[in-house]
mmCIF file of C-alpha atoms in Angstrom:
data_model
loop_
_atom_site.group_PDB
_atom_site.id
_atom_site.type_symbol
_atom_site.label_atom_id
_atom_site.label_comp_id
_atom_site.label_asym_id
_atom_site.label_seq_id
_atom_site.Cartn_x
_atom_site.Cartn_y
_atom_site.Cartn_z
ATOM 1 C CA UNK A 1 0.000 0.000 0.000
ATOM 2 C CA UNK A 2 2.927 2.342 0.727
ATOM 3 C CA UNK A 3 4.138 1.895 -2.864
ATOM 4 C CA UNK A 4 0.873 3.039 -4.494
ATOM 5 C CA UNK A 5 1.890 6.685 -4.333
ATOM 6 C CA UNK A 6 5.252 5.908 -5.935
ATOM 7 C CA UNK A 7 3.594 3.952 -8.742
ATOM 8 C CA UNK A 8 1.235 6.859 -9.437
ATOM 9 C CA UNK A 9 4.192 9.272 -9.271
ATOM 10 C CA UNK A 10 6.048 7.227 -11.886
ATOM 11 C CA UNK A 11 2.937 7.213 -14.082
ATOM 12 C CA UNK A 12 2.610 11.003 -13.781
ATOM 13 C CA UNK A 13 6.272 11.525 -14.674
ATOM 14 C CA UNK A 14 5.972 9.251 -17.717
ATOM 15 C CA UNK A 15 2.736 10.962 -18.811
ATOM 16 C CA UNK A 16 4.358 14.381 -18.479
ATOM 17 C CA UNK A 17 7.453 13.266 -20.392
ATOM 18 C CA UNK A 18 5.443 11.768 -23.252
ATOM 19 C CA UNK A 19 2.969 14.640 -23.566
ATOM 20 C CA UNK A 20 5.406 17.538 -23.343
ATOM 21 C CA UNK A 21 7.979 15.797 -25.527
ATOM 22 C CA UNK A 22 5.308 15.377 -28.195
ATOM 23 C CA UNK A 23 4.099 18.950 -27.739
ATOM 24 C CA UNK A 24 7.644 20.357 -27.953
ATOM 25 C CA UNK A 25 8.310 18.394 -31.150
ATOM 26 C CA UNK A 26 4.946 19.451 -32.599
ATOM 27 C CA UNK A 27 5.803 23.100 -31.963
ATOM 28 C CA UNK A 28 9.063 22.590 -33.839
ATOM 29 C CA UNK A 29 7.411 20.747 -36.740
ATOM 30 C CA UNK A 30 4.801 23.502 -37.120
ATOM 31 C CA UNK A 31 7.463 26.239 -37.470
ATOM 32 C CA UNK A 32 7.105 27.713 -33.971
ATOM 33 C CA UNK A 33 10.790 27.489 -33.103
ATOM 34 C CA UNK A 34 13.547 29.860 -34.171
ATOM 35 C CA UNK A 35 17.227 30.096 -34.999
ATOM 36 C CA UNK A 36 17.500 32.006 -31.725
ATOM 37 C CA UNK A 37 17.508 30.054 -29.551
ATOM 38 C CA UNK A 38 16.779 26.486 -30.641
ATOM 39 C CA UNK A 39 18.901 26.639 -33.792
ATOM 40 C CA UNK A 40 21.875 28.006 -31.876
ATOM 41 C CA UNK A 41 21.574 25.345 -29.180
ATOM 42 C CA UNK A 42 21.168 22.572 -31.727
ATOM 43 C CA UNK A 43 24.236 23.667 -33.673
ATOM 44 C CA UNK A 44 26.399 24.127 -30.574
ATOM 45 C CA UNK A 45 25.462 20.694 -29.222
ATOM 46 C CA UNK A 46 25.926 18.924 -32.585
ATOM 47 C CA UNK A 47 29.293 20.638 -33.081
ATOM 48 C CA UNK A 48 30.377 19.631 -29.578
ATOM 49 C CA UNK A 49 29.714 15.987 -30.388
ATOM 50 C CA UNK A 50 31.803 16.368 -33.560
ATOM 51 C CA UNK A 51 34.855 17.966 -31.959
ATOM 52 C CA UNK A 52 34.059 21.700 -32.093
ATOM 53 C CA UNK A 53 33.305 22.592 -28.475
ATOM 54 C CA UNK A 54 30.039 24.568 -28.193
ATOM 55 C CA UNK A 55 30.592 26.360 -31.500
ATOM 56 C CA UNK A 56 27.815 28.058 -33.433
ATOM 57 C CA UNK A 57 27.650 30.491 -36.345
ATOM 58 C CA UNK A 58 27.531 34.219 -35.629
ATOM 59 C CA UNK A 59 26.626 37.188 -37.822
ATOM 60 C CA UNK A 60 29.086 40.101 -37.890
ATOM 61 C CA UNK A 61 26.067 42.427 -38.205
ATOM 62 C CA UNK A 62 28.089 44.712 -40.467
ATOM 63 C CA UNK A 63 27.512 42.906 -43.748
ATOM 64 C CA UNK A 64 30.940 41.273 -43.750
ATOM 65 C CA UNK A 65 29.651 37.740 -43.288
ATOM 66 C CA UNK A 66 29.582 35.190 -40.493
ATOM 67 C CA UNK A 67 32.097 33.512 -38.223
ATOM 68 C CA UNK A 68 32.312 30.552 -35.852
ATOM 69 C CA UNK A 69 32.551 31.120 -32.081
ATOM 70 C CA UNK A 70 31.885 29.087 -28.934
ATOM 71 C CA UNK A 71 28.854 29.920 -26.793
ATOM 72 C CA UNK A 72 31.329 30.849 -24.057
ATOM 73 C CA UNK A 73 31.076 34.414 -25.379
ATOM 74 C CA UNK A 74 27.732 34.639 -23.554
ATOM 75 C CA UNK A 75 27.229 31.744 -21.165
ATOM 76 C CA UNK A 76 29.169 28.926 -19.522
ATOM 77 C CA UNK A 77 27.052 25.762 -19.801
ATOM 78 C CA UNK A 78 29.225 22.627 -19.391
ATOM 79 C CA UNK A 79 26.046 20.536 -19.054
ATOM 80 C CA UNK A 80 25.809 20.801 -22.850
ATOM 81 C CA UNK A 81 28.757 18.417 -23.222
ATOM 82 C CA UNK A 82 26.971 15.302 -21.842
ATOM 83 C CA UNK A 83 23.662 16.479 -23.373
ATOM 84 C CA UNK A 84 25.301 16.404 -26.814
ATOM 85 C CA UNK A 85 25.536 12.604 -26.492
ATOM 86 C CA UNK A 86 21.771 12.464 -27.067
ATOM 87 C CA UNK A 87 22.521 12.912 -30.775
ATOM 88 C CA UNK A 88 24.117 9.472 -30.713
ATOM 89 C CA UNK A 89 20.646 8.082 -29.997
ATOM 90 C CA UNK A 90 18.797 10.264 -32.526
ATOM 91 C CA UNK A 91 20.583 12.688 -34.830
ATOM 92 C CA UNK A 92 17.994 15.453 -34.815
ATOM 93 C CA UNK A 93 16.913 18.434 -32.770
ATOM 94 C CA UNK A 94 14.014 16.371 -31.394
ATOM 95 C CA UNK A 95 16.547 14.531 -29.214
ATOM 96 C CA UNK A 96 17.347 17.529 -27.026
ATOM 97 C CA UNK A 97 13.662 18.503 -26.763
ATOM 98 C CA UNK A 98 12.941 15.054 -25.304
ATOM 99 C CA UNK A 99 15.976 15.191 -22.994
ATOM 100 C CA UNK A 100 14.871 18.582 -21.689
ATOM 101 C CA UNK A 101 11.358 17.300 -20.944
ATOM 102 C CA UNK A 102 12.619 14.210 -19.102
ATOM 103 C CA UNK A 103 15.020 16.375 -17.081
ATOM 104 C CA UNK A 104 12.113 18.591 -16.016
ATOM 105 C CA UNK A 105 9.953 15.577 -15.113
ATOM 106 C CA UNK A 106 12.671 14.142 -12.846
ATOM 107 C CA UNK A 107 12.236 17.123 -10.532
ATOM 108 C CA UNK A 108 8.876 15.662 -9.473
ATOM 109 C CA UNK A 109 10.721 12.790 -7.792
ATOM 110 C CA UNK A 110 12.724 15.215 -5.663
ATOM 111 C CA UNK A 111 9.573 17.150 -4.747
ATOM 112 C CA UNK A 112 7.896 13.879 -3.746
ATOM 113 C CA UNK A 113 10.809 12.939 -1.473
ATOM 114 C CA UNK A 114 10.860 16.367 0.193
ATOM 115 C CA UNK A 115 7.099 16.385 0.802
ATOM 116 C CA UNK A 116 6.893 12.759 1.958
ATOM 117 C CA UNK A 117 9.604 13.273 4.573
ATOM 118 C CA UNK A 118 8.034 16.494 5.840
ATOM 119 C CA UNK A 119 4.357 15.438 5.755
ATOM 120 C CA UNK A 120 4.737 11.690 6.481
ATOM 121 C CA UNK A 121 2.173 10.944 3.780
ATOM 122 C CA UNK A 122 2.663 9.471 0.325
ATOM 123 C CA UNK A 123 -0.669 10.877 -0.842
ATOM 124 C CA UNK A 124 0.203 14.406 0.269
ATOM 125 C CA UNK A 125 3.636 14.049 -1.335
ATOM 126 C CA UNK A 126 1.960 12.942 -4.550
ATOM 127 C CA UNK A 127 -0.174 16.095 -4.528
ATOM 128 C CA UNK A 128 2.937 18.282 -4.323
ATOM 129 C CA UNK A 129 4.670 16.320 -7.088
ATOM 130 C CA UNK A 130 1.591 16.784 -9.274
ATOM 131 C CA UNK A 131 1.593 20.508 -8.459
ATOM 132 C CA UNK A 132 5.198 20.671 -9.646
ATOM 133 C CA UNK A 133 4.359 18.967 -12.959
ATOM 134 C CA UNK A 134 1.333 21.238 -13.447
ATOM 135 C CA UNK A 135 3.230 24.422 -12.543
ATOM 136 C CA UNK A 136 2.552 26.843 -15.452
ATOM 137 C CA UNK A 137 5.917 28.619 -15.293
ATOM 138 C CA UNK A 138 7.776 25.302 -15.464
ATOM 139 C CA UNK A 139 5.688 24.053 -18.385
ATOM 140 C CA UNK A 140 6.209 27.364 -20.196
ATOM 141 C CA UNK A 141 9.973 27.011 -19.776
ATOM 142 C CA UNK A 142 9.745 23.432 -21.049
ATOM 143 C CA UNK A 143 8.010 24.640 -24.223
ATOM 144 C CA UNK A 144 10.267 27.665 -24.767
ATOM 145 C CA UNK A 145 12.437 25.782 -27.264
ATOM 146 C CA UNK A 146 15.604 24.533 -25.478
ATOM 147 C CA UNK A 147 17.734 26.253 -22.822
ATOM 148 C CA UNK A 148 20.308 24.977 -20.383
ATOM 149 C CA UNK A 149 18.654 26.761 -17.460
ATOM 150 C CA UNK A 150 15.501 24.639 -17.931
ATOM 151 C CA UNK A 151 17.594 21.671 -16.807
ATOM 152 C CA UNK A 152 18.284 23.312 -13.431
ATOM 153 C CA UNK A 153 15.130 22.556 -11.349
ATOM 154 C CA UNK A 154 15.784 18.825 -10.902
ATOM 155 C CA UNK A 155 19.401 18.990 -9.623
ATOM 156 C CA UNK A 156 18.554 21.996 -7.447
ATOM 157 C CA UNK A 157 15.594 20.173 -5.903
ATOM 158 C CA UNK A 158 17.628 17.012 -5.324
ATOM 159 C CA UNK A 159 20.383 19.089 -3.715
ATOM 160 C CA UNK A 160 17.779 20.708 -1.454
ATOM 161 C CA UNK A 161 16.366 17.288 -0.573
ATOM 162 C CA UNK A 162 19.740 15.818 0.357
ATOM 163 C CA UNK A 163 20.680 18.954 2.285
ATOM 164 C CA UNK A 164 17.614 18.384 4.456
ATOM 165 C CA UNK A 165 18.621 14.755 4.899
ATOM 166 C CA UNK A 166 22.205 15.884 5.565
ATOM 167 C CA UNK A 167 23.395 13.359 2.982
ATOM 168 C CA UNK A 168 26.295 15.635 2.157
ATOM 169 C CA UNK A 169 27.993 13.592 -0.572
ATOM 170 C CA UNK A 170 24.759 13.414 -2.559
ATOM 171 C CA UNK A 171 24.133 17.086 -1.873
ATOM 172 C CA UNK A 172 27.581 17.932 -3.264
ATOM 173 C CA UNK A 173 26.970 15.751 -6.346
ATOM 174 C CA UNK A 174 23.712 17.452 -7.315
ATOM 175 C CA UNK A 175 25.089 20.880 -6.424
ATOM 176 C CA UNK A 176 27.941 20.176 -8.853
ATOM 177 C CA UNK A 177 25.464 19.160 -11.584
ATOM 178 C CA UNK A 178 23.522 22.389 -10.994
ATOM 179 C CA UNK A 179 26.734 24.432 -11.263
ATOM 180 C CA UNK A 180 27.348 22.898 -14.685
ATOM 181 C CA UNK A 181 24.014 24.168 -16.016
ATOM 182 C CA UNK A 182 24.744 27.891 -16.306
ATOM 183 C CA UNK A 183 26.901 30.523 -14.654
ATOM 184 C CA UNK A 184 24.131 32.326 -12.731
ATOM 185 C CA UNK A 185 22.892 29.064 -11.151
ATOM 186 C CA UNK A 186 26.044 29.284 -9.023
ATOM 187 C CA UNK A 187 24.353 32.023 -6.996
ATOM 188 C CA UNK A 188 21.413 29.730 -6.201
ATOM 189 C CA UNK A 189 23.788 26.935 -5.186
ATOM 190 C CA UNK A 190 25.769 29.411 -3.071
ATOM 191 C CA UNK A 191 22.718 30.507 -1.078
ATOM 192 C CA UNK A 192 21.493 26.921 -0.668
ATOM 193 C CA UNK A 193 24.922 25.727 0.472
ATOM 194 C CA UNK A 194 25.200 28.505 3.076
ATOM 195 C CA UNK A 195 21.729 27.590 4.346
ATOM 196 C CA UNK A 196 22.685 23.904 4.453
ATOM 197 C CA UNK A 197 25.955 24.602 6.251
ATOM 198 C CA UNK A 198 24.372 26.413 9.182
ATOM 199 C CA UNK A 199 21.154 24.478 9.743
ATOM 200 C CA UNK A 200 19.647 22.634 11.435
ATOM 201 C CA UNK A 201 21.414 23.194 14.726
ATOM 202 C CA UNK A 202 22.653 20.307 16.845
ATOM 203 C CA UNK A 203 19.986 21.097 19.422
ATOM 204 C CA UNK A 204 17.300 20.657 16.763
ATOM 205 C CA UNK A 205 18.914 17.422 15.624
ATOM 206 C CA UNK A 206 18.833 15.999 19.148
ATOM 207 C CA UNK A 207 15.188 17.006 19.558
ATOM 208 C CA UNK A 208 14.265 15.377 16.251
ATOM 209 C CA UNK A 209 16.091 12.164 17.143
ATOM 210 C CA UNK A 210 14.113 11.961 20.365
ATOM 211 C CA UNK A 211 10.782 12.264 18.564
ATOM 212 C CA UNK A 212 11.470 10.297 15.372
ATOM 213 C CA UNK A 213 13.578 7.483 16.755
ATOM 214 C CA UNK A 214 16.707 8.526 14.889
ATOM 215 C CA UNK A 215 19.710 6.591 16.164
ATOM 216 C CA UNK A 216 21.963 8.397 18.624
ATOM 217 C CA UNK A 217 24.975 7.144 16.646
ATOM 218 C CA UNK A 218 23.811 9.094 13.576
ATOM 219 C CA UNK A 219 23.144 12.172 15.684
ATOM 220 C CA UNK A 220 26.556 11.991 17.355
ATOM 221 C CA UNK A 221 28.210 11.436 13.980
ATOM 222 C CA UNK A 222 26.498 14.532 12.593
ATOM 223 C CA UNK A 223 27.579 16.564 15.618
ATOM 224 C CA UNK A 224 31.152 15.368 15.297
ATOM 225 C CA UNK A 225 31.328 16.344 11.623
ATOM 226 C CA UNK A 226 30.457 19.993 12.310
ATOM 227 C CA UNK A 227 32.746 22.902 13.093
ATOM 228 C CA UNK A 228 31.696 24.773 16.220
ATOM 229 C CA UNK A 229 32.492 28.379 17.113
ATOM 230 C CA UNK A 230 31.029 30.974 19.433
ATOM 231 C CA UNK A 231 30.340 34.670 18.938
ATOM 232 C CA UNK A 232 29.409 36.322 22.222
ATOM 233 C CA UNK A 233 26.539 34.241 23.636
ATOM 234 C CA UNK A 234 25.759 32.513 20.348
ATOM 235 C CA UNK A 235 27.064 29.128 19.191
ATOM 236 C CA UNK A 236 27.300 28.353 15.482
ATOM 237 C CA UNK A 237 27.620 24.916 13.893
ATOM 238 C CA UNK A 238 29.037 24.718 10.378
ATOM 239 C CA UNK A 239 28.878 21.545 8.259
ATOM 240 C CA UNK A 240 32.121 21.366 6.257
ATOM 241 C CA UNK A 241 30.903 19.872 2.954
ATOM 242 C CA UNK A 242 28.167 22.437 2.204
ATOM 243 C CA UNK A 243 30.555 25.160 3.350
ATOM 244 C CA UNK A 244 33.082 23.958 0.773
ATOM 245 C CA UNK A 245 30.303 23.819 -1.844
ATOM 246 C CA UNK A 246 29.455 27.445 -1.027
ATOM 247 C CA UNK A 247 33.074 28.522 -1.510
ATOM 248 C CA UNK A 248 33.350 26.591 -4.780
ATOM 249 C CA UNK A 249 30.062 28.081 -6.031
ATOM 250 C CA UNK A 250 31.226 31.626 -5.368
ATOM 251 C CA UNK A 251 34.582 30.971 -7.009
ATOM 252 C CA UNK A 252 32.898 29.348 -10.027
ATOM 253 C CA UNK A 253 30.565 32.333 -10.452
ATOM 254 C CA UNK A 254 33.411 34.836 -10.541
ATOM 255 C CA UNK A 255 35.523 32.577 -12.766
ATOM 256 C CA UNK A 256 32.756 32.157 -15.346
ATOM 257 C CA UNK A 257 31.370 35.714 -15.357
ATOM 258 C CA UNK A 258 34.576 37.711 -14.985
ATOM 259 C CA UNK A 259 37.253 35.440 -16.526
ATOM 260 C CA UNK A 260 35.949 32.791 -18.964
ATOM 261 C CA UNK A 261 33.232 34.828 -20.718
ATOM 262 C CA UNK A 262 35.355 38.017 -21.039
ATOM 263 C CA UNK A 263 38.189 35.899 -22.476
ATOM 264 C CA UNK A 264 35.976 34.717 -25.350
ATOM 265 C CA UNK A 265 33.824 37.840 -25.757
ATOM 266 C CA UNK A 266 35.064 40.561 -28.127
ATOM 267 C CA UNK A 267 33.975 43.223 -25.618
ATOM 268 C CA UNK A 268 36.094 41.619 -22.878
ATOM 269 C CA UNK A 269 33.131 41.309 -20.536
ATOM 270 C CA UNK A 270 29.952 39.315 -20.098
ATOM 271 C CA UNK A 271 27.070 40.887 -22.048
ATOM 272 C CA UNK A 272 24.977 40.283 -18.946
ATOM 273 C CA UNK A 273 27.424 41.621 -16.367
ATOM 274 C CA UNK A 274 25.165 44.593 -15.622
ATOM 275 C CA UNK A 275 22.795 42.134 -13.963
ATOM 276 C CA UNK A 276 25.380 41.529 -11.261
ATOM 277 C CA UNK A 277 27.163 44.851 -10.765
ATOM 278 C CA UNK A 278 24.116 47.120 -10.561
ATOM 279 C CA UNK A 279 23.999 49.231 -7.419
ATOM 280 C CA UNK A 280 21.929 47.822 -4.520
ATOM 281 C CA UNK A 281 19.648 50.884 -4.725
ATOM 282 C CA UNK A 282 18.920 50.244 -8.404
ATOM 283 C CA UNK A 283 18.132 46.590 -7.666
ATOM 284 C CA UNK A 284 15.836 47.610 -4.805
ATOM 285 C CA UNK A 285 13.960 50.138 -6.936
ATOM 286 C CA UNK A 286 13.674 47.601 -9.756
ATOM 287 C CA UNK A 287 11.751 45.259 -7.459
ATOM 288 C CA UNK A 288 8.784 47.624 -7.487
ATOM 289 C CA UNK A 289 8.247 47.964 -11.237
ATOM 290 C CA UNK A 290 4.535 47.098 -11.732
ATOM 291 C CA UNK A 291 5.194 44.525 -14.458
ATOM 292 C CA UNK A 292 7.665 42.667 -12.243
ATOM 293 C CA UNK A 293 5.325 42.732 -9.250
ATOM 294 C CA UNK A 294 2.557 41.314 -11.443
ATOM 295 C CA UNK A 295 4.875 38.573 -12.685
ATOM 296 C CA UNK A 296 5.929 37.616 -9.150
ATOM 297 C CA UNK A 297 2.305 37.644 -8.039
ATOM 298 C CA UNK A 298 1.348 35.259 -10.834
ATOM 299 C CA UNK A 299 4.344 33.058 -10.076
ATOM 300 C CA UNK A 300 3.317 32.674 -6.440
ATOM 301 C CA UNK A 301 -0.415 32.402 -7.191
ATOM 302 C CA UNK A 302 0.080 29.530 -9.651
ATOM 303 C CA UNK A 303 1.368 27.453 -6.719
ATOM 304 C CA UNK A 304 -1.649 28.249 -4.576
ATOM 305 C CA UNK A 305 0.278 30.970 -2.655
ATOM 306 C CA UNK A 306 1.584 28.229 -0.330
ATOM 307 C CA UNK A 307 5.202 29.187 -1.109
ATOM 308 C CA UNK A 308 4.709 32.195 1.179
ATOM 309 C CA UNK A 309 4.179 29.807 4.101
ATOM 310 C CA UNK A 310 7.837 28.744 4.003
ATOM 311 C CA UNK A 311 9.698 32.041 3.594
ATOM 312 C CA UNK A 312 13.122 30.607 4.447
ATOM 313 C CA UNK A 313 12.973 28.041 1.655
ATOM 314 C CA UNK A 314 11.470 30.657 -0.660
ATOM 315 C CA UNK A 315 14.383 32.968 0.123
ATOM 316 C CA UNK A 316 16.790 30.385 -1.323
ATOM 317 C CA UNK A 317 15.513 31.469 -4.722
ATOM 318 C CA UNK A 318 16.361 35.120 -4.043
ATOM 319 C CA UNK A 319 19.281 35.285 -6.540
ATOM 320 C CA UNK A 320 16.961 34.397 -9.410
ATOM 321 C CA UNK A 321 13.923 36.294 -8.143
ATOM 322 C CA UNK A 322 15.889 39.494 -7.634
#
């Protein structure tokens, strides 16, 4: 009986994968995809498989013709390298549309695990997994041709799940996969890793072990693996692995945005660098533009507004929301 929810979850994930794969391919076959961005992604991935790392064709925009350049002029997306192997299965753009859809569907499994642990109910967990698959913003991203960032939800959700379980090796693995998606995802991983490093406290862990029957050996092991330091009357406990992940994430962000992209870009800087070096006042004022407030309102409303009930978890998405 406990496996019924998992069977239904698997059926929902398969149904989503089949339907949105077919819909994505139909959109392409009915001329609703473009050179920018699906054509560029397709060419860069196909070229990668054939020995020309992430190269696509660019227009000089001055009438002098075209030239070849790697996508590193704009974004750093190492996840494209393993994704390019999908062309070995089917040598057509449909391959990456299917891969993208399956990658999105896998996030439902992570949502199910998070909800089942928190709510102690497979049925309730199934409802949250279904909400994820029916989330309009996610489906819209799935149908917006093909982008590396659309692959991010699943590894981010799995990292969040394993951070809550304090399964640090698995957390580090999925954090690494998320870092490979795109340069700005490093900021999301950074915030999540900092959150994971400092919580929950040892006191909370002991209280949970008393009420859930968690073994004292596991609790003591978790306590022993944390760094402890005091500031005035406050005691802080830092888990080393997520702390290292946070440091690596920050270093990776600066390396990609301020070293790798400028090296390949003819302007010697990321074309999107203004997103990250804008003054705090400008960012704050930008939060109150009516169109952006409407967008955020719709984003929250499409999840039944329940995201507001867990503001700490919601705040982990601050780098993207801001």
